[in-house]
CSV table of C-alpha atoms and ligand atoms in Angstrom, one decimal:
chain,number,residue,atom,x,y,z
A,1,UNK,CA,84.1,96.9,100.9
A,2,UNK,CA,87.3,94.9,101.7
A,3,UNK,CA,88.6,95.6,105.2
A,4,UNK,CA,92.0,96.1,103.4
A,5,UNK,CA,90.7,98.9,101.2
A,6,UNK,CA,93.2,101.9,101.4
A,7,UNK,CA,90.4,104.4,101.3
A,8,UNK,CA,88.7,103.2,104.4
A,9,UNK,CA,88.5,105.7,107.3
A,10,UNK,CA,87.5,105.2,110.9
A,11,UNK,CA,85.8,107.7,113.2
A,12,UNK,CA,88.8,107.1,115.4
A,13,UNK,CA,91.6,109.2,114.0
A,14,UNK,CA,95.0,107.6,113.1
A,15,UNK,CA,98.1,109.5,112.0
A,16,UNK,CA,99.5,108.4,108.6
A,17,UNK,CA,102.5,106.9,110.3
A,18,UNK,CA,100.4,105.3,113.1
A,19,UNK,CA,100.7,101.5,113.4
A,20,UNK,CA,97.0,100.7,113.9
A,21,UNK,CA,94.7,102.2,111.2
A,22,UNK,CA,91.4,100.5,110.3
A,23,UNK,CA,93.2,98.5,107.6
A,24,UNK,CA,95.2,96.7,110.3
A,25,UNK,CA,92.9,95.6,113.3
A,26,UNK,CA,95.5,93.4,115.1
A,27,UNK,CA,94.4,91.2,118.0
A,28,UNK,CA,95.8,91.3,121.5
A,29,UNK,CA,95.0,90.8,125.2
A,30,UNK,CA,94.8,93.7,127.6
A,31,UNK,CA,93.6,94.8,131.1
A,32,UNK,CA,93.1,98.1,132.8
A,33,UNK,CA,93.5,99.3,136.4
A,34,UNK,CA,89.7,99.7,136.7
A,35,UNK,CA,89.0,96.3,135.0
A,36,UNK,CA,92.0,94.1,135.8
A,37,UNK,CA,90.6,90.9,134.2
A,38,UNK,CA,92.5,90.3,130.9
A,39,UNK,CA,90.3,90.2,127.7
A,40,UNK,CA,90.7,90.2,124.0
A,41,UNK,CA,90.8,93.5,122.1
A,42,UNK,CA,91.8,95.0,118.7
A,43,UNK,CA,94.2,98.0,118.5
A,44,UNK,CA,92.8,101.0,116.6
A,45,UNK,CA,94.7,104.2,116.6
A,46,UNK,CA,95.6,105.1,120.2
A,47,UNK,CA,92.8,103.0,121.5
A,48,UNK,CA,91.9,99.4,122.1
A,49,UNK,CA,88.4,98.1,121.1
A,50,UNK,CA,87.2,95.7,123.8
A,51,UNK,CA,85.8,92.7,121.9
A,52,UNK,CA,84.4,91.1,125.1
A,53,UNK,CA,82.2,94.2,125.6
A,54,UNK,CA,81.1,94.2,121.9
A,55,UNK,CA,80.2,90.5,122.1
A,56,UNK,CA,78.3,91.1,125.3
A,57,UNK,CA,76.2,93.6,123.4
A,58,UNK,CA,75.5,91.2,120.6
A,59,UNK,CA,77.6,93.0,118.1
A,60,UNK,CA,79.9,90.1,117.1
A,61,UNK,CA,77.4,87.4,116.2
A,62,UNK,CA,79.9,85.6,113.8
A,63,UNK,CA,81.7,83.9,116.8
A,64,UNK,CA,78.5,82.4,118.2
A,65,UNK,CA,77.0,82.5,121.7
A,66,UNK,CA,80.2,81.8,123.7
A,67,UNK,CA,82.2,84.9,124.5
A,68,UNK,CA,85.6,83.8,123.2
A,69,UNK,CA,86.9,87.3,123.9
A,70,UNK,CA,86.2,87.4,127.6
A,71,UNK,CA,89.4,85.4,128.3
A,72,UNK,CA,93.2,85.9,128.5
A,73,UNK,CA,94.2,84.4,125.1
A,74,UNK,CA,93.0,84.5,121.5
A,75,UNK,CA,93.3,80.7,121.2
A,76,UNK,CA,89.5,80.2,121.6
A,77,UNK,CA,88.8,82.7,118.9
A,78,UNK,CA,91.5,81.2,116.6
A,79,UNK,CA,90.0,77.7,117.1
A,80,UNK,CA,86.8,78.8,115.4
A,81,UNK,CA,88.7,78.7,112.1
A,82,UNK,CA,89.5,80.9,109.1
A,83,UNK,CA,86.0,81.6,108.0
A,84,UNK,CA,85.1,83.1,111.4
A,85,UNK,CA,88.4,85.1,111.5
A,86,UNK,CA,87.5,86.7,108.1
A,87,UNK,CA,83.8,87.4,109.0
A,88,UNK,CA,84.8,88.9,112.4
A,89,UNK,CA,87.5,91.2,110.9
A,90,UNK,CA,84.9,92.4,108.4
A,91,UNK,CA,82.4,93.0,111.2
A,92,UNK,CA,84.9,94.9,113.4
A,93,UNK,CA,86.0,97.0,110.3
A,94,UNK,CA,82.4,97.9,109.6
A,95,UNK,CA,81.7,98.9,113.3
A,96,UNK,CA,84.8,101.2,113.2
A,97,UNK,CA,84.0,102.9,109.9
A,98,UNK,CA,83.4,106.6,109.7
A,99,UNK,CA,80.0,106.1,108.2
A,100,UNK,CA,78.7,103.5,110.8
A,101,UNK,CA,76.8,105.1,113.6
A,102,UNK,CA,76.5,102.1,116.0
A,103,UNK,CA,79.6,102.9,118.0
A,104,UNK,CA,80.3,106.4,116.6
A,105,UNK,CA,77.1,107.9,117.9
A,106,UNK,CA,76.6,105.9,121.2
A,107,UNK,CA,78.7,107.7,123.8
A,108,UNK,CA,77.9,105.1,126.5
A,109,UNK,CA,78.9,102.2,124.3
A,110,UNK,CA,82.1,104.0,123.3
A,111,UNK,CA,83.0,104.7,127.0
A,112,UNK,CA,82.5,101.0,127.7
A,113,UNK,CA,84.2,99.5,124.6
A,114,UNK,CA,87.1,101.9,123.9
A,115,UNK,CA,90.1,102.0,126.1
A,116,UNK,CA,93.1,104.3,125.6
A,117,UNK,CA,96.2,102.2,124.9
A,118,UNK,CA,98.2,104.4,127.2
A,119,UNK,CA,95.9,103.3,130.1
A,120,UNK,CA,96.0,99.6,129.3
A,121,UNK,CA,98.4,96.9,130.2
A,122,UNK,CA,99.1,94.4,127.4
A,123,UNK,CA,99.5,90.7,128.1
A,124,UNK,CA,100.9,87.7,126.2
A,125,UNK,CA,98.2,87.6,123.4
A,126,UNK,CA,98.0,83.8,123.0
A,127,UNK,CA,98.6,80.6,125.0
A,128,UNK,CA,101.8,79.4,123.1
A,129,UNK,CA,101.2,75.7,122.8
A,130,UNK,CA,104.6,75.0,121.1
A,131,UNK,CA,107.4,77.0,119.7
A,132,UNK,CA,109.7,76.1,116.8
A,133,UNK,CA,112.4,78.4,115.5
A,134,UNK,CA,113.8,78.4,112.0
A,135,UNK,CA,117.0,79.7,110.4
A,136,UNK,CA,115.7,80.8,107.0
A,137,UNK,CA,117.6,84.0,106.0
A,138,UNK,CA,120.4,83.0,103.7
A,139,UNK,CA,122.3,86.2,104.6
A,140,UNK,CA,122.1,85.4,108.3
A,141,UNK,CA,122.9,81.7,107.9
A,142,UNK,CA,125.9,82.6,105.7
A,143,UNK,CA,127.2,85.3,108.1
A,144,UNK,CA,126.8,83.1,111.2
A,145,UNK,CA,128.5,80.3,109.4
A,146,UNK,CA,131.5,82.5,108.4
A,147,UNK,CA,131.8,83.8,112.0
A,148,UNK,CA,131.6,80.4,113.6
A,149,UNK,CA,133.0,78.0,111.1
A,150,UNK,CA,134.9,80.2,108.6
A,151,UNK,CA,134.5,81.3,105.0
A,152,UNK,CA,134.9,77.9,103.4
A,153,UNK,CA,132.0,76.1,105.1
A,154,UNK,CA,129.7,79.1,105.7
A,155,UNK,CA,126.5,77.6,104.5
A,156,UNK,CA,125.8,74.0,105.7
A,157,UNK,CA,125.2,71.5,102.8
A,158,UNK,CA,121.5,70.9,103.9
A,159,UNK,CA,120.6,74.6,104.1
A,160,UNK,CA,119.5,75.1,100.5
A,161,UNK,CA,117.4,71.9,100.5
A,162,UNK,CA,115.1,72.6,103.5
A,163,UNK,CA,114.1,75.3,106.1
A,164,UNK,CA,116.4,74.3,109.0
A,165,UNK,CA,114.8,74.6,112.4
A,166,UNK,CA,114.7,73.3,116.0
A,167,UNK,CA,112.1,72.8,118.7
A,168,UNK,CA,112.4,75.6,121.1
A,169,UNK,CA,110.5,76.4,124.4
A,170,UNK,CA,106.9,77.8,124.6
A,171,UNK,CA,107.2,78.2,128.4
A,172,UNK,CA,109.4,81.3,128.2
A,173,UNK,CA,107.7,83.2,125.4
A,174,UNK,CA,106.9,86.6,127.0
A,175,UNK,CA,105.2,89.8,125.9
A,176,UNK,CA,107.0,93.0,125.1
A,177,UNK,CA,108.0,94.9,128.2
A,178,UNK,CA,109.0,91.8,130.2
A,179,UNK,CA,112.5,92.1,131.6
A,180,UNK,CA,115.0,89.4,130.6
A,181,UNK,CA,117.4,88.1,133.2
A,182,UNK,CA,120.9,87.4,131.9
A,183,UNK,CA,121.1,83.5,131.9
A,184,UNK,CA,123.6,81.4,133.7
A,185,UNK,CA,125.1,78.4,131.9
A,186,UNK,CA,128.1,76.4,130.9
A,187,UNK,CA,130.5,78.0,128.5
A,188,UNK,CA,134.1,77.3,127.3
A,189,UNK,CA,135.9,80.2,125.7
A,190,UNK,CA,138.2,79.2,122.9
A,191,UNK,CA,141.4,79.8,124.9
A,192,UNK,CA,140.1,78.2,128.1
A,193,UNK,CA,141.2,74.6,129.0
A,194,UNK,CA,138.0,73.7,130.9
A,195,UNK,CA,134.3,74.8,130.8
A,196,UNK,CA,132.9,76.9,133.6
A,197,UNK,CA,129.5,77.8,134.8
A,198,UNK,CA,128.5,81.4,135.2
A,199,UNK,CA,126.6,84.4,133.6
A,200,UNK,CA,126.4,84.5,129.8
A,201,UNK,CA,129.0,87.0,128.6
A,202,UNK,CA,127.9,87.2,124.9
A,203,UNK,CA,124.2,87.9,125.3
A,204,UNK,CA,122.6,88.7,121.9
A,205,UNK,CA,119.2,89.4,120.2
A,206,UNK,CA,117.8,87.9,117.1
A,207,UNK,CA,115.4,90.1,115.0
A,208,UNK,CA,112.7,87.7,113.7
A,209,UNK,CA,109.0,87.5,112.8
A,210,UNK,CA,106.8,85.2,114.7
A,211,UNK,CA,104.1,83.2,112.9
A,212,UNK,CA,101.0,82.3,114.9
A,213,UNK,CA,99.3,79.1,113.8
A,214,UNK,CA,95.5,79.4,114.2
A,215,UNK,CA,94.3,76.1,112.8
A,216,UNK,CA,95.9,72.7,113.7
A,217,UNK,CA,96.9,69.7,111.6
A,218,UNK,CA,96.7,66.0,112.3
A,219,UNK,CA,99.5,63.7,113.3
A,220,UNK,CA,100.5,61.5,110.4
A,221,UNK,CA,99.3,64.0,107.7
A,222,UNK,CA,101.3,66.3,105.5
A,223,UNK,CA,100.4,70.0,105.1
A,224,UNK,CA,100.0,71.2,101.5
A,225,UNK,CA,100.4,74.8,100.3
A,226,UNK,CA,96.7,75.7,100.4
A,227,UNK,CA,96.2,74.3,103.9
A,228,UNK,CA,99.3,76.0,105.2
A,229,UNK,CA,98.0,79.4,103.9
A,230,UNK,CA,94.8,78.8,105.8
A,231,UNK,CA,96.5,77.7,109.0
A,232,UNK,CA,98.4,80.9,109.5
A,233,UNK,CA,96.4,83.3,111.7
A,234,UNK,CA,98.9,86.1,111.8
A,235,UNK,CA,102.3,87.6,112.6
A,236,UNK,CA,104.2,89.2,115.5
A,237,UNK,CA,107.6,90.7,115.9
A,238,UNK,CA,109.9,88.2,117.7
A,239,UNK,CA,113.2,88.5,119.5
A,240,UNK,CA,114.9,85.1,120.0
A,241,UNK,CA,117.3,86.2,122.8
A,242,UNK,CA,120.5,84.1,122.4
A,243,UNK,CA,123.4,83.3,124.8
A,244,UNK,CA,126.2,82.9,122.2
A,245,UNK,CA,128.9,81.6,124.6
A,246,UNK,CA,126.5,79.0,126.1
A,247,UNK,CA,125.3,78.1,122.5
A,248,UNK,CA,128.9,77.6,121.2
A,249,UNK,CA,129.7,75.0,124.0
A,250,UNK,CA,126.3,73.1,124.1
A,251,UNK,CA,125.2,73.0,120.4
A,252,UNK,CA,127.2,70.0,119.2
A,253,UNK,CA,125.8,67.6,118.2
A,254,UNK,CA,122.0,68.3,118.8
A,255,UNK,CA,121.8,72.1,118.1
A,256,UNK,CA,120.6,75.0,120.3
A,257,UNK,CA,119.1,74.0,123.7
A,258,UNK,CA,119.4,76.3,126.8
A,259,UNK,CA,121.2,79.1,124.9
A,260,UNK,CA,117.8,80.0,123.4
A,261,UNK,CA,115.4,78.6,126.0
A,262,UNK,CA,115.5,81.3,128.7
A,263,UNK,CA,113.4,84.0,126.9
A,264,UNK,CA,111.7,84.9,123.7
A,265,UNK,CA,109.9,88.3,123.4
A,266,UNK,CA,107.0,88.9,121.1
A,267,UNK,CA,105.0,92.1,120.3
A,268,UNK,CA,101.6,92.3,121.9
A,269,UNK,CA,99.5,92.7,118.7
A,270,UNK,CA,99.0,89.9,116.3
A,271,UNK,CA,98.7,91.3,112.8
A,272,UNK,CA,96.4,89.0,110.8
A,273,UNK,CA,97.7,87.3,107.6
A,274,UNK,CA,94.6,88.9,105.9
A,275,UNK,CA,95.8,92.4,106.8
A,276,UNK,CA,99.3,91.6,105.4
A,277,UNK,CA,97.9,90.2,102.1
A,278,UNK,CA,98.3,93.5,100.2
A,279,UNK,CA,102.0,93.5,101.0
A,280,UNK,CA,102.9,90.2,99.4
A,281,UNK,CA,106.1,90.3,97.3
A,282,UNK,CA,108.2,87.8,95.4
A,283,UNK,CA,110.8,85.9,97.4
A,284,UNK,CA,114.3,85.3,96.2
A,285,UNK,CA,114.9,82.7,93.5
A,286,UNK,CA,115.3,79.3,95.1
A,287,UNK,CA,118.1,77.2,93.5
A,288,UNK,CA,118.2,74.3,93.6
A,289,UNK,CA,114.4,74.0,93.1
A,290,UNK,CA,112.7,72.9,96.3
A,291,UNK,CA,111.3,69.4,96.5
A,292,UNK,CA,107.6,69.2,95.4
A,293,UNK,CA,106.4,69.1,99.0
A,294,UNK,CA,108.0,72.5,99.6
A,295,UNK,CA,106.9,74.3,96.4
A,296,UNK,CA,105.1,77.6,96.6
A,297,UNK,CA,104.1,80.3,94.2
A,298,UNK,CA,106.6,83.2,93.7
A,299,UNK,CA,104.7,85.8,95.8
A,300,UNK,CA,105.5,84.0,99.1
A,301,UNK,CA,107.1,86.8,101.1
A,302,UNK,CA,105.8,90.1,102.7
A,303,UNK,CA,107.3,93.5,102.5
A,304,UNK,CA,107.7,94.5,106.2
A,305,UNK,CA,110.3,97.0,107.2
A,306,UNK,CA,112.0,95.9,110.5
A,307,UNK,CA,114.0,98.1,112.8
A,308,UNK,CA,116.4,97.1,115.6
A,309,UNK,CA,117.0,99.7,118.2
A,310,UNK,CA,119.1,99.8,121.4
A,311,UNK,CA,119.1,102.0,124.5
A,312,UNK,CA,121.8,101.7,127.1
A,313,UNK,CA,121.1,102.7,130.7
A,314,UNK,CA,122.7,106.1,130.1
A,315,UNK,CA,120.7,106.9,127.0
A,316,UNK,CA,117.2,108.6,127.0
A,317,UNK,CA,116.0,107.2,123.7
A,318,UNK,CA,116.4,104.1,121.6
A,319,UNK,CA,118.9,104.5,118.8
A,320,UNK,CA,118.4,102.5,115.5
A,321,UNK,CA,121.2,100.0,114.9
A,322,UNK,CA,119.8,98.1,111.9
A,323,UNK,CA,117.0,98.2,109.4
A,324,UNK,CA,116.1,95.0,107.5
A,325,UNK,CA,113.0,93.6,105.8
A,326,UNK,CA,110.9,90.4,106.1
A,327,UNK,CA,111.0,90.1,102.3
A,328,UNK,CA,114.6,89.0,102.4
A,329,UNK,CA,113.6,85.6,103.7
A,330,UNK,CA,114.8,82.6,101.5
A,331,UNK,CA,112.3,80.1,102.9
A,332,UNK,CA,108.8,81.5,103.5
A,333,UNK,CA,106.5,80.9,106.5
A,334,UNK,CA,104.3,78.7,104.4
A,335,UNK,CA,107.3,76.6,103.3
A,336,UNK,CA,108.4,76.4,107.0
A,337,UNK,CA,105.0,75.1,107.9
A,338,UNK,CA,104.9,72.6,105.0
A,339,UNK,CA,108.3,71.4,106.0
A,340,UNK,CA,107.3,71.1,109.7
A,341,UNK,CA,104.4,68.8,108.7
A,342,UNK,CA,106.3,66.7,106.1
A,343,UNK,CA,107.0,63.8,108.5
A,344,UNK,CA,103.5,63.9,110.0
A,345,UNK,CA,104.3,66.2,112.9
A,346,UNK,CA,101.0,67.7,114.2
A,347,UNK,CA,100.6,71.4,114.6
A,348,UNK,CA,98.2,72.9,117.2
A,349,UNK,CA,96.2,76.1,117.6
A,350,UNK,CA,98.6,78.4,119.3
A,351,UNK,CA,101.8,77.0,117.8
A,352,UNK,CA,104.4,79.7,117.3
A,353,UNK,CA,107.1,79.6,114.5
A,354,UNK,CA,110.1,81.9,114.5
A,355,UNK,CA,111.2,82.9,111.0
A,356,UNK,CA,114.9,82.9,112.0
A,357,UNK,CA,117.1,86.0,112.2
A,358,UNK,CA,116.4,88.3,109.3
A,359,UNK,CA,119.4,89.9,107.7
A,360,UNK,CA,120.0,91.6,104.4
A,361,UNK,CA,123.0,92.0,102.2
A,362,UNK,CA,124.2,95.4,103.6
A,363,UNK,CA,126.2,96.0,106.7
A,364,UNK,CA,123.3,98.0,108.3
A,365,UNK,CA,120.7,95.3,107.5
A,366,UNK,CA,121.8,92.7,110.0
A,367,UNK,CA,119.5,91.2,112.6
A,368,UNK,CA,121.8,90.2,115.4
A,369,UNK,CA,124.7,91.7,117.4
A,370,UNK,CA,126.7,88.6,116.4
A,371,UNK,CA,126.7,89.9,112.8
A,372,UNK,CA,126.6,93.6,113.6
A,373,UNK,CA,129.8,93.3,115.7
A,374,UNK,CA,131.1,90.4,113.5
A,375,UNK,CA,131.6,87.9,116.3
A,376,UNK,CA,132.5,90.6,118.8
A,377,UNK,CA,135.5,91.8,116.8
A,378,UNK,CA,134.0,95.1,115.5
A,379,UNK,CA,132.0,96.9,118.2
A,380,UNK,CA,129.1,99.1,117.1
A,381,UNK,CA,129.1,102.7,118.2
A,382,UNK,CA,126.0,104.4,119.6
A,383,UNK,CA,125.1,108.1,119.3
A,384,UNK,CA,126.4,108.9,122.8
A,385,UNK,CA,129.8,107.3,122.0
A,386,UNK,CA,129.2,104.1,123.9
A,387,UNK,CA,130.2,100.9,122.2
A,388,UNK,CA,128.6,97.4,122.2
A,389,UNK,CA,129.6,94.0,121.0
A,390,UNK,CA,127.0,92.1,123.0
A,391,UNK,CA,124.3,93.3,125.5
A,392,UNK,CA,125.1,94.6,128.9
A,393,UNK,CA,122.9,94.7,132.0
A,394,UNK,CA,120.4,97.6,131.8
A,395,UNK,CA,120.4,97.6,127.9
A,396,UNK,CA,116.9,97.8,126.3
A,397,UNK,CA,116.6,96.1,122.9
A,398,UNK,CA,113.5,97.0,120.8
A,399,UNK,CA,112.2,95.7,117.4
A,400,UNK,CA,109.7,97.7,115.5
A,401,UNK,CA,108.0,96.9,112.1
A,402,UNK,CA,105.5,98.0,109.6
A,403,UNK,CA,104.2,97.4,106.1
A,404,UNK,CA,103.8,100.7,104.2
A,405,UNK,CA,100.5,101.3,102.2
A,406,UNK,CA,99.5,104.3,100.3
A,407,UNK,CA,98.7,106.9,103.0
A,408,UNK,CA,98.6,104.4,105.8
A,409,UNK,CA,100.8,101.7,107.4
A,410,UNK,CA,100.0,98.3,108.9
A,411,UNK,CA,102.3,98.3,111.9
A,412,UNK,CA,103.3,95.8,114.5
A,413,UNK,CA,104.0,98.0,117.5
A,414,UNK,CA,107.1,96.9,119.3
A,415,UNK,CA,108.9,94.0,121.0
A,416,UNK,CA,111.1,95.3,123.8
A,417,UNK,CA,113.0,93.9,126.7
A,418,UNK,CA,115.6,95.2,129.2
A,419,UNK,CA,118.4,93.0,130.4
A,420,UNK,CA,118.6,92.5,134.2
A,421,UNK,CA,121.6,91.1,136.1
A,422,UNK,CA,122.2,87.3,136.3
A,423,UNK,CA,121.5,85.3,139.5
A,424,UNK,CA,124.6,84.6,141.6
A,425,UNK,CA,125.9,81.1,140.5
A,426,UNK,CA,126.0,78.4,143.2
A,427,UNK,CA,129.5,77.9,144.6
B,1,LIG,CA1,116.6,82.3,116.1
């Protein structure tokens, strides 16, 4: 039976709106107070299945003799390749099924291998070897262009011919729950005569999906569609924190640099491409037709509902401020990967690609505060009456996401971070 079969049930109960049913089985890295060494696990319901323990008991033979799960990143497992990913997911699914007694009826094994998620600490799930960020939502690119350059030149002339991107920083990719310090930098407000150095005043979020590359490519080689499909291990939620005032002063002529290098938050559970396969949908019509090296079949997008939520320091709960969908993307993840390789740029195991901010057509489908507040000119109002254009110290920003199946959902958990005050600038 396919691990994606909607009728599958686990002996571990999962609510219909739970993120982690047996059809999901996302990978992450976790530790507990009693066993503080990080290891690889799979989220199932309110629990984590400890794969290092299962491998130690000989229950995951597909990965070979070396315990690739008794480590603090999934890179070693990913390096085994797509055939092993598939076989391992099928094995884990079988072990968790309602009708499989191995784990279900062995209380000692369950006690050793199942940890309550509430009792665990999650860690960055992979060693991020490189991070490139794209700009592939047409609605976001158009909105940002209108706000920054004006109506007439909203979409840059190259935008419809390729997925625009830039090389960002792997060193500051952090897991959900890590506080984000307001950055210092150079900025020059429009009415100021000279630039100054100080705390970012226009601190923003960007709601994106992260693509985790699990198989590398060789320098000097291109990446075709079939290869690109096989190279993608899975997806996370991703917040590309952005310092808009620093960005506006530094970006000409080489694009974003430090305005986006201080922090990027990802969700702790990597949802496999295989688990998302049932949620493929057609992407928007691409006109002009992409160059041959960028061509992909029509079902290139995924239907993943994405929520942006904000909680200020005076609020008790996060309030939704936007709902968008991964299916709105103009350029797909596979097209981004094919483009990344078209000059012969090598991709590595652990490469991370950001989709770019995901916005829809409607006013409440926008993936950044830049757009939601329209450049700061139209503050958003929160349920307690507070208003925001950009983020203030103490604000917590959260992204959630899920793909809805019949009677179950494949969820991503959350990517959250709270803003802490800037360092004092040197005088
Ligand atoms: Ca971005």
